[in-house]
Short mmCIF file of C-alpha atoms in Angstrom, two decimals:
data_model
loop_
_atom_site.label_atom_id
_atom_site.label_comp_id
_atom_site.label_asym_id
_atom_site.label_seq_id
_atom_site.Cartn_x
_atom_site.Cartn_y
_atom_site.Cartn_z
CA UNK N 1 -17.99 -5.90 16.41
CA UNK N 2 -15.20 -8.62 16.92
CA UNK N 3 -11.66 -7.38 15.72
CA UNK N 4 -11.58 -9.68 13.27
CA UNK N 5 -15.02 -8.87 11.61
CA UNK N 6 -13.69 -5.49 11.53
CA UNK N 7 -10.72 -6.13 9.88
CA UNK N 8 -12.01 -8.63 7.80
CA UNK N 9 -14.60 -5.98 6.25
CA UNK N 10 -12.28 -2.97 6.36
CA UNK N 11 -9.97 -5.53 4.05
CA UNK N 12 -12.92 -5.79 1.41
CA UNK N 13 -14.14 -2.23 1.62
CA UNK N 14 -10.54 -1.23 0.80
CA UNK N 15 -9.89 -3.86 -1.99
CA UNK N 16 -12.85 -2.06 -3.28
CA UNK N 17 -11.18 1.34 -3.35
CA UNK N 18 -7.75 -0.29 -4.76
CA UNK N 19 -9.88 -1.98 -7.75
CA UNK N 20 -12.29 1.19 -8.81
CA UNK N 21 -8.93 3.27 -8.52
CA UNK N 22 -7.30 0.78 -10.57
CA UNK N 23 -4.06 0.49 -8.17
CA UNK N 24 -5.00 -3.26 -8.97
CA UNK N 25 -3.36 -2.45 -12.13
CA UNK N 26 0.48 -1.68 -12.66
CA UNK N 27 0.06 0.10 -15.66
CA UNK N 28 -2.35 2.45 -14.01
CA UNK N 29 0.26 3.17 -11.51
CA UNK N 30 2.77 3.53 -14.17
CA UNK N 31 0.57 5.78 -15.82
CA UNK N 32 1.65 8.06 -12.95
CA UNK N 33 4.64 7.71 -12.01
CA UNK N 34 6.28 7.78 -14.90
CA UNK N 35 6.19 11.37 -16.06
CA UNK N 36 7.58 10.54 -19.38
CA UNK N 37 4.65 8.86 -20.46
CA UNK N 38 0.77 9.10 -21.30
CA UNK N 39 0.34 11.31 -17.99
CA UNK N 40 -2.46 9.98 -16.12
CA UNK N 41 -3.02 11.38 -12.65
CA UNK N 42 -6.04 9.12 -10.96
CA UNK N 43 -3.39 7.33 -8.65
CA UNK N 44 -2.33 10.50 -7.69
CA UNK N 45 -6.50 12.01 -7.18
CA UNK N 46 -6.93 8.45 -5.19
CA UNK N 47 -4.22 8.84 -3.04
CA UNK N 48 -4.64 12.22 -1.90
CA UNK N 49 -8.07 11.82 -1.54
CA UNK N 50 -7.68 8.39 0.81
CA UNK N 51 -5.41 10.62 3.16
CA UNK N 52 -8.05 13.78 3.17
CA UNK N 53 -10.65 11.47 4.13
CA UNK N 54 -8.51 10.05 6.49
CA UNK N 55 -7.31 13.78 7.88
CA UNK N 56 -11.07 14.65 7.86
CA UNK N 57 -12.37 11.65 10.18
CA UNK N 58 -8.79 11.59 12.31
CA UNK N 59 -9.72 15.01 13.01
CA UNK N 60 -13.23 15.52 13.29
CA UNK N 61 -15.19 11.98 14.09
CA UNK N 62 -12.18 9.26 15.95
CA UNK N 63 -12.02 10.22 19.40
CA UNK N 64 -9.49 11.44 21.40
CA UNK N 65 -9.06 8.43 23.46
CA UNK N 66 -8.72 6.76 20.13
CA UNK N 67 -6.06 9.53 18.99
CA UNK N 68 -4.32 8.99 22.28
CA UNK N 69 -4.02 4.93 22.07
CA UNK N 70 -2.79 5.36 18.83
CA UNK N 71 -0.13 8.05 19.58
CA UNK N 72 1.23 5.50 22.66
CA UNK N 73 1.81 2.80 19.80
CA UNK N 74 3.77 5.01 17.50
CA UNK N 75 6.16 6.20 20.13
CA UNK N 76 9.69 5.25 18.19
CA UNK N 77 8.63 5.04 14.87
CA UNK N 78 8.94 8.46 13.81
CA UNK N 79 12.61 9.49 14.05
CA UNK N 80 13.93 9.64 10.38
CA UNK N 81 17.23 6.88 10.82
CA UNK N 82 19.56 6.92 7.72
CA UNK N 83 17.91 3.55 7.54
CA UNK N 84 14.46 4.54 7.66
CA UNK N 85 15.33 6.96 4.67
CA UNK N 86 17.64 3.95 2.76
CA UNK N 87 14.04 2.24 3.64
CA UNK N 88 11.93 4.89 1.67
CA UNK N 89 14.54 4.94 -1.19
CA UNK N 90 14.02 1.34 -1.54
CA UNK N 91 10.54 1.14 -1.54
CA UNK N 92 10.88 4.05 -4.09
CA UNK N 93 12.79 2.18 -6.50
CA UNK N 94 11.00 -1.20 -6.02
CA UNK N 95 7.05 0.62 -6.71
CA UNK N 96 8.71 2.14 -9.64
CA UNK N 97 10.02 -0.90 -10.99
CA UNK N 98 7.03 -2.31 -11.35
CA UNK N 99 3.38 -0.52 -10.06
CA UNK N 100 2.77 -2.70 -7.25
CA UNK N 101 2.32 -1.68 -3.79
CA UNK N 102 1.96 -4.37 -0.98
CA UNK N 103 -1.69 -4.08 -0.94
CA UNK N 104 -2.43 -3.96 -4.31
CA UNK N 105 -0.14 -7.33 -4.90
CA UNK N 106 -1.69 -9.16 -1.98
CA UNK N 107 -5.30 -8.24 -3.50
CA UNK N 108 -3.99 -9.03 -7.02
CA UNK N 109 -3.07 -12.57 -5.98
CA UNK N 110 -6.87 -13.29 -6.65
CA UNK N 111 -6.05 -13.63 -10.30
CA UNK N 112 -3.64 -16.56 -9.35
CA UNK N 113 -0.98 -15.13 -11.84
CA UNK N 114 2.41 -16.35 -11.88
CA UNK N 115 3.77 -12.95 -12.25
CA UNK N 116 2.15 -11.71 -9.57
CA UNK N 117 3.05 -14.53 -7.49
CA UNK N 118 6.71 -14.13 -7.90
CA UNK N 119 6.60 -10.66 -6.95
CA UNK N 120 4.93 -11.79 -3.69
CA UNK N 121 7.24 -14.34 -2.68
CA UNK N 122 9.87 -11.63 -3.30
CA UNK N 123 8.02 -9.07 -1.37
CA UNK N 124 7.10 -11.71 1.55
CA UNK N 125 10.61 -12.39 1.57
CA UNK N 126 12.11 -8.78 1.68
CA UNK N 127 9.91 -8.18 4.66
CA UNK N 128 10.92 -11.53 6.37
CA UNK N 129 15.11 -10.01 5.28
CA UNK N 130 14.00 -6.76 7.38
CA UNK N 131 12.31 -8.47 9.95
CA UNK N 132 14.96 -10.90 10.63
CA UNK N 133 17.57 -7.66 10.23
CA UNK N 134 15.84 -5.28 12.89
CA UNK N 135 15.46 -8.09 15.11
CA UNK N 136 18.68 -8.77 15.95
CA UNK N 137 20.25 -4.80 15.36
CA UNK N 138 17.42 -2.93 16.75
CA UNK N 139 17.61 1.07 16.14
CA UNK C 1 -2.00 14.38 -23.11
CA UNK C 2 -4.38 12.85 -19.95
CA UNK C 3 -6.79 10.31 -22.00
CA UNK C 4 -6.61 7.79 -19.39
CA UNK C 5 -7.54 9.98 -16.24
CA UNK C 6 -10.16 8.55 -14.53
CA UNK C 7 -10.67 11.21 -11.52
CA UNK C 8 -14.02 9.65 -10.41
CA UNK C 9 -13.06 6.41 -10.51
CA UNK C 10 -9.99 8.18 -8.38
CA UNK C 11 -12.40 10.22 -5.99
CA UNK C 12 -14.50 6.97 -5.33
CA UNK C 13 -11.49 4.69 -4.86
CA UNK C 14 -9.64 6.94 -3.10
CA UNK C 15 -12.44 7.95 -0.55
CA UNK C 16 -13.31 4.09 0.35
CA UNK C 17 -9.60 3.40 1.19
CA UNK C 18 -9.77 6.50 3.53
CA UNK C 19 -12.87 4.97 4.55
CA UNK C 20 -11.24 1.33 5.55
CA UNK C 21 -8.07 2.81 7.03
CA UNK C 22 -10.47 4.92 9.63
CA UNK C 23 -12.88 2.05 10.40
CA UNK C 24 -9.93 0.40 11.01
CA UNK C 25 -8.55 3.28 13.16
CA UNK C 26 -12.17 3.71 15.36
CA UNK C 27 -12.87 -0.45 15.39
CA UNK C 28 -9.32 -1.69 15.83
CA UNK C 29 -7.37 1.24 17.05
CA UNK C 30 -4.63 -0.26 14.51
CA UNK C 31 -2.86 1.91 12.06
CA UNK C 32 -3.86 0.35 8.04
CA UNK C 33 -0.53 -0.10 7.36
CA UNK C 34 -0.59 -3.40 4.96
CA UNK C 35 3.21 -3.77 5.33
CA UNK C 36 3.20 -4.27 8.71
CA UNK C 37 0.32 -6.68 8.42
CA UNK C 38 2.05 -8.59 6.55
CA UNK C 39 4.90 -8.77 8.52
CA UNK C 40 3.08 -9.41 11.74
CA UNK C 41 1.70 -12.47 9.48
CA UNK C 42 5.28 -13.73 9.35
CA UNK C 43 7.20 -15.79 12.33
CA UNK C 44 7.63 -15.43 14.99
CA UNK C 45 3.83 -13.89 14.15
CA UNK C 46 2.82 -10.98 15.93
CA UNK C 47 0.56 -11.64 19.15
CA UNK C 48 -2.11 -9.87 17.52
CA UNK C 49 -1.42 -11.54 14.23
CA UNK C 50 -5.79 -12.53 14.13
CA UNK C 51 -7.15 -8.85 12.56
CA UNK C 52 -3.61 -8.59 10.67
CA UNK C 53 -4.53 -11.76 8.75
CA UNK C 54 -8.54 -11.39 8.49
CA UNK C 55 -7.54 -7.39 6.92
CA UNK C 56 -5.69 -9.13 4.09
CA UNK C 57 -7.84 -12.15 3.59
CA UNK C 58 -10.55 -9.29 3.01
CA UNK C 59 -8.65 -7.86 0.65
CA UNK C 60 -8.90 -11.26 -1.52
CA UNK C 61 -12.37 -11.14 -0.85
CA UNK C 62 -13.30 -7.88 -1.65
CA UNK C 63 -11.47 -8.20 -4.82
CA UNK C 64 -12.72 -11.49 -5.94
CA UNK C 65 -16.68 -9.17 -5.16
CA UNK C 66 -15.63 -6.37 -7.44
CA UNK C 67 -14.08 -8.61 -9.90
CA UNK C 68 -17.32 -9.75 -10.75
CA UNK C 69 -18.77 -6.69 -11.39
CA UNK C 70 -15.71 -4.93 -12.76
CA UNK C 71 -13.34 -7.23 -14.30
CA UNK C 72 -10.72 -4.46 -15.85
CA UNK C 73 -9.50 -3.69 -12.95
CA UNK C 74 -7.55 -7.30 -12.47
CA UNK C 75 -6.35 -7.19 -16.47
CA UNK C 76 -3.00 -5.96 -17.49
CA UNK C 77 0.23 -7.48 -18.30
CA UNK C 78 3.23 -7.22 -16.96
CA UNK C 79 6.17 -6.65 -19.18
CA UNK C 80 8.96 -7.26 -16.45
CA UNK C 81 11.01 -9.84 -16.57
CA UNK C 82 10.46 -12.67 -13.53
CA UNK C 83 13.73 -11.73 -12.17
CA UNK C 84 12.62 -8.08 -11.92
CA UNK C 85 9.43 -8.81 -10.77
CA UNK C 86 10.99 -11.24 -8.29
CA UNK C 87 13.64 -8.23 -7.64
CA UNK C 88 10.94 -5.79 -7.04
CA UNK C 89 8.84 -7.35 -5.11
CA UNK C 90 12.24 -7.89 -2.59
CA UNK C 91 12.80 -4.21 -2.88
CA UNK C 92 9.09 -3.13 -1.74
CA UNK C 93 8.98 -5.71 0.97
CA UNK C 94 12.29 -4.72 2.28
CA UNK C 95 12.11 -0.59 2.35
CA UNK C 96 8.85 -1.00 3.47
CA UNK C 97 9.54 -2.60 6.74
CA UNK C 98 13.35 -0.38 6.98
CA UNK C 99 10.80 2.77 6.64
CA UNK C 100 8.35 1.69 9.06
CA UNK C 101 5.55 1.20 6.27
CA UNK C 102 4.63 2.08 2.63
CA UNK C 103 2.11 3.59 0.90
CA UNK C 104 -0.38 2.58 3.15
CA UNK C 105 0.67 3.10 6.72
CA UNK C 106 2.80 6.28 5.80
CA UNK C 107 1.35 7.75 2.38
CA UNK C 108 -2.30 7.33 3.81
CA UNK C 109 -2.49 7.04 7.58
CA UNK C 110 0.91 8.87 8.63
CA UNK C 111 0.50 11.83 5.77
CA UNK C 112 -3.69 11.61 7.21
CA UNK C 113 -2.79 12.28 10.53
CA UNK C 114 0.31 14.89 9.06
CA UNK C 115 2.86 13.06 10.80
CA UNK C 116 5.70 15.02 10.04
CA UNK C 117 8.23 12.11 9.69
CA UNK C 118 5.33 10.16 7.37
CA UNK C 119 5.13 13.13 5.40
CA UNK C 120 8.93 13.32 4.77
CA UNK C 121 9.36 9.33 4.03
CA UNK C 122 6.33 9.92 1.62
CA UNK C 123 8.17 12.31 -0.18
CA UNK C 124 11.43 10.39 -0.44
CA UNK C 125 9.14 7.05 -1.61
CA UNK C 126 6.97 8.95 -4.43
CA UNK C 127 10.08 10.80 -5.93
CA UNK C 128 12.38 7.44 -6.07
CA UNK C 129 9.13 5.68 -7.69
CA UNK C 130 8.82 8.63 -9.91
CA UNK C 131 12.17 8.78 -11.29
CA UNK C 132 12.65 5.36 -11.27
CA UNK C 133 9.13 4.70 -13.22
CA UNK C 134 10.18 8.03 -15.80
CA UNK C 135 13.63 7.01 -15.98
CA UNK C 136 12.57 2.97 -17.50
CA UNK C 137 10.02 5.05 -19.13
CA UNK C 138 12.53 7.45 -20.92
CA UNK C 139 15.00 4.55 -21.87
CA UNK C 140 12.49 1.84 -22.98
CA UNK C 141 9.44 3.90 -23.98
CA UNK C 142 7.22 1.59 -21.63
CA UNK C 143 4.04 4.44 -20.44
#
């Protein structure tokens, strides 16, 4: 299969996931993360699931040449830099703010809504801000 | 107390994005991290910007299928302001990229392969989102 068939149909098989799970849907997320709420724990079941399947088929069915190509890419991106932390906290605070993830936004932008368009642009442009940072002050 | 769990729909959903991240994994040897696609979509573009860019045009695809066949999952209204939505957006675009990825890349593939460090930014990521999400919750009874 050509890379980008690949891709292309992992992209739809997992804009499948996001839309059954409802991560499509802010208030769903919400619905989890804040505690203070209507508790509702599917993002929660979805998410934890995704990585077990994940864990299961890392583990038992990728091979190990696969494992080791993938290990080689990764060198430097583990080590936990006061600015990979300020990173997380970030994140943190913007996915609380509002429910949206980067992949559930992109696949949102479907709907053509404003709303979601304007938290694209500034999510496109926060990433561009980061890009443009670590490129010159590399860690 | 819980009417709105849906833990099939979370089992199903959840299992196909495990699903996509490991095709990925064994036909692409990429990590699904959409952050980083995204960013690899953005100049000066990544070399190997092509399966970067066909992963997220499937994801408008594959939404536009299901939307067809189950519409709910695209309605909902936001009750942010465009300035926080604009703000937020900025925020999850940024500390993705500073962390190395989001949900994706380090919730699902880094915490799936129990990357220690992935694990850890995880963590830090879900308890800011919580507190942030319970504290707005708490002061403006949004649920």
């Amino acid at each position: 299969m050509k890379p980008t068939t690949s891709a292309f149909l992992m992209g739809v098989v997992f804009a499948w996931g996001l839309a059954i799970a409802e991560l499509t849907r802010p208030p769903k997320v919400l619905g989890f993360l804040n505690l203070a709420g209507n508790w509702d724990p599917t993002v929660l079941v979805a998410l934890v699931t995704a990585a077990l399947v994940y864990y299961l088929g890392y583990t038992y069915i990728i091979p190990k040449s696969t494992r080791t190509a993938l290990a080689a890419k990764l060198v430097g991106k583990e080590a936990l830099t006061p600015l990979v932390i300020g990173g997380a906290v970030l994140f943190g605070l913007g996915w609380g703010l509002i429910g949206l993830c980067p992949g559930a936004a992109i696949t949102d932008l479907l709907s053509l809504r404003y709303d979601v368009g304007i938290f694209v642009v500034g999510m496109v442009l926060g990433v561009y801000s980061a890009k443009a940072y670590i490129g010159v002050k590399p860690r | 107390m819980l009417e709105n769990f849906t833990p099939v729909a979370g089992l199903v959903g959840g299992a196909l994005m495990g699903l996509s991240a490991l095709g990925l994994l064994a036909y692409n040897r990429q990590v699904c991290g959409i952050s980083g696609m995204v960013e690899g979509c953005l100049p000066p573009f990544a070399a190997d910007i092509d399966w970067r860019a066909f992963f997220l045009f499937g994801l408008i695809v594959g939404g536009l299928m299901i939307s067809v066949h189950y519409p709910q999952a695209f309605q909902f209204e936001l009750s942010q302001t465009l300035w926080t939505l604009f703000l937020g957006g900025f925020l999850v675009g940024l500390g993705s990229r500073l962390a190395h990825g989001c949900t994706t890349g380090h919730g699902l593939c880094g915490a799936g392969r129990l990357s220690r460090s992935s694990l850890i930014i995880t963590g830090i990521f879900l308890a800011t989102a919580i507190a942030t999400a319970t504290l707005i919750g708490y002061l403006g009874g949004r649920s």
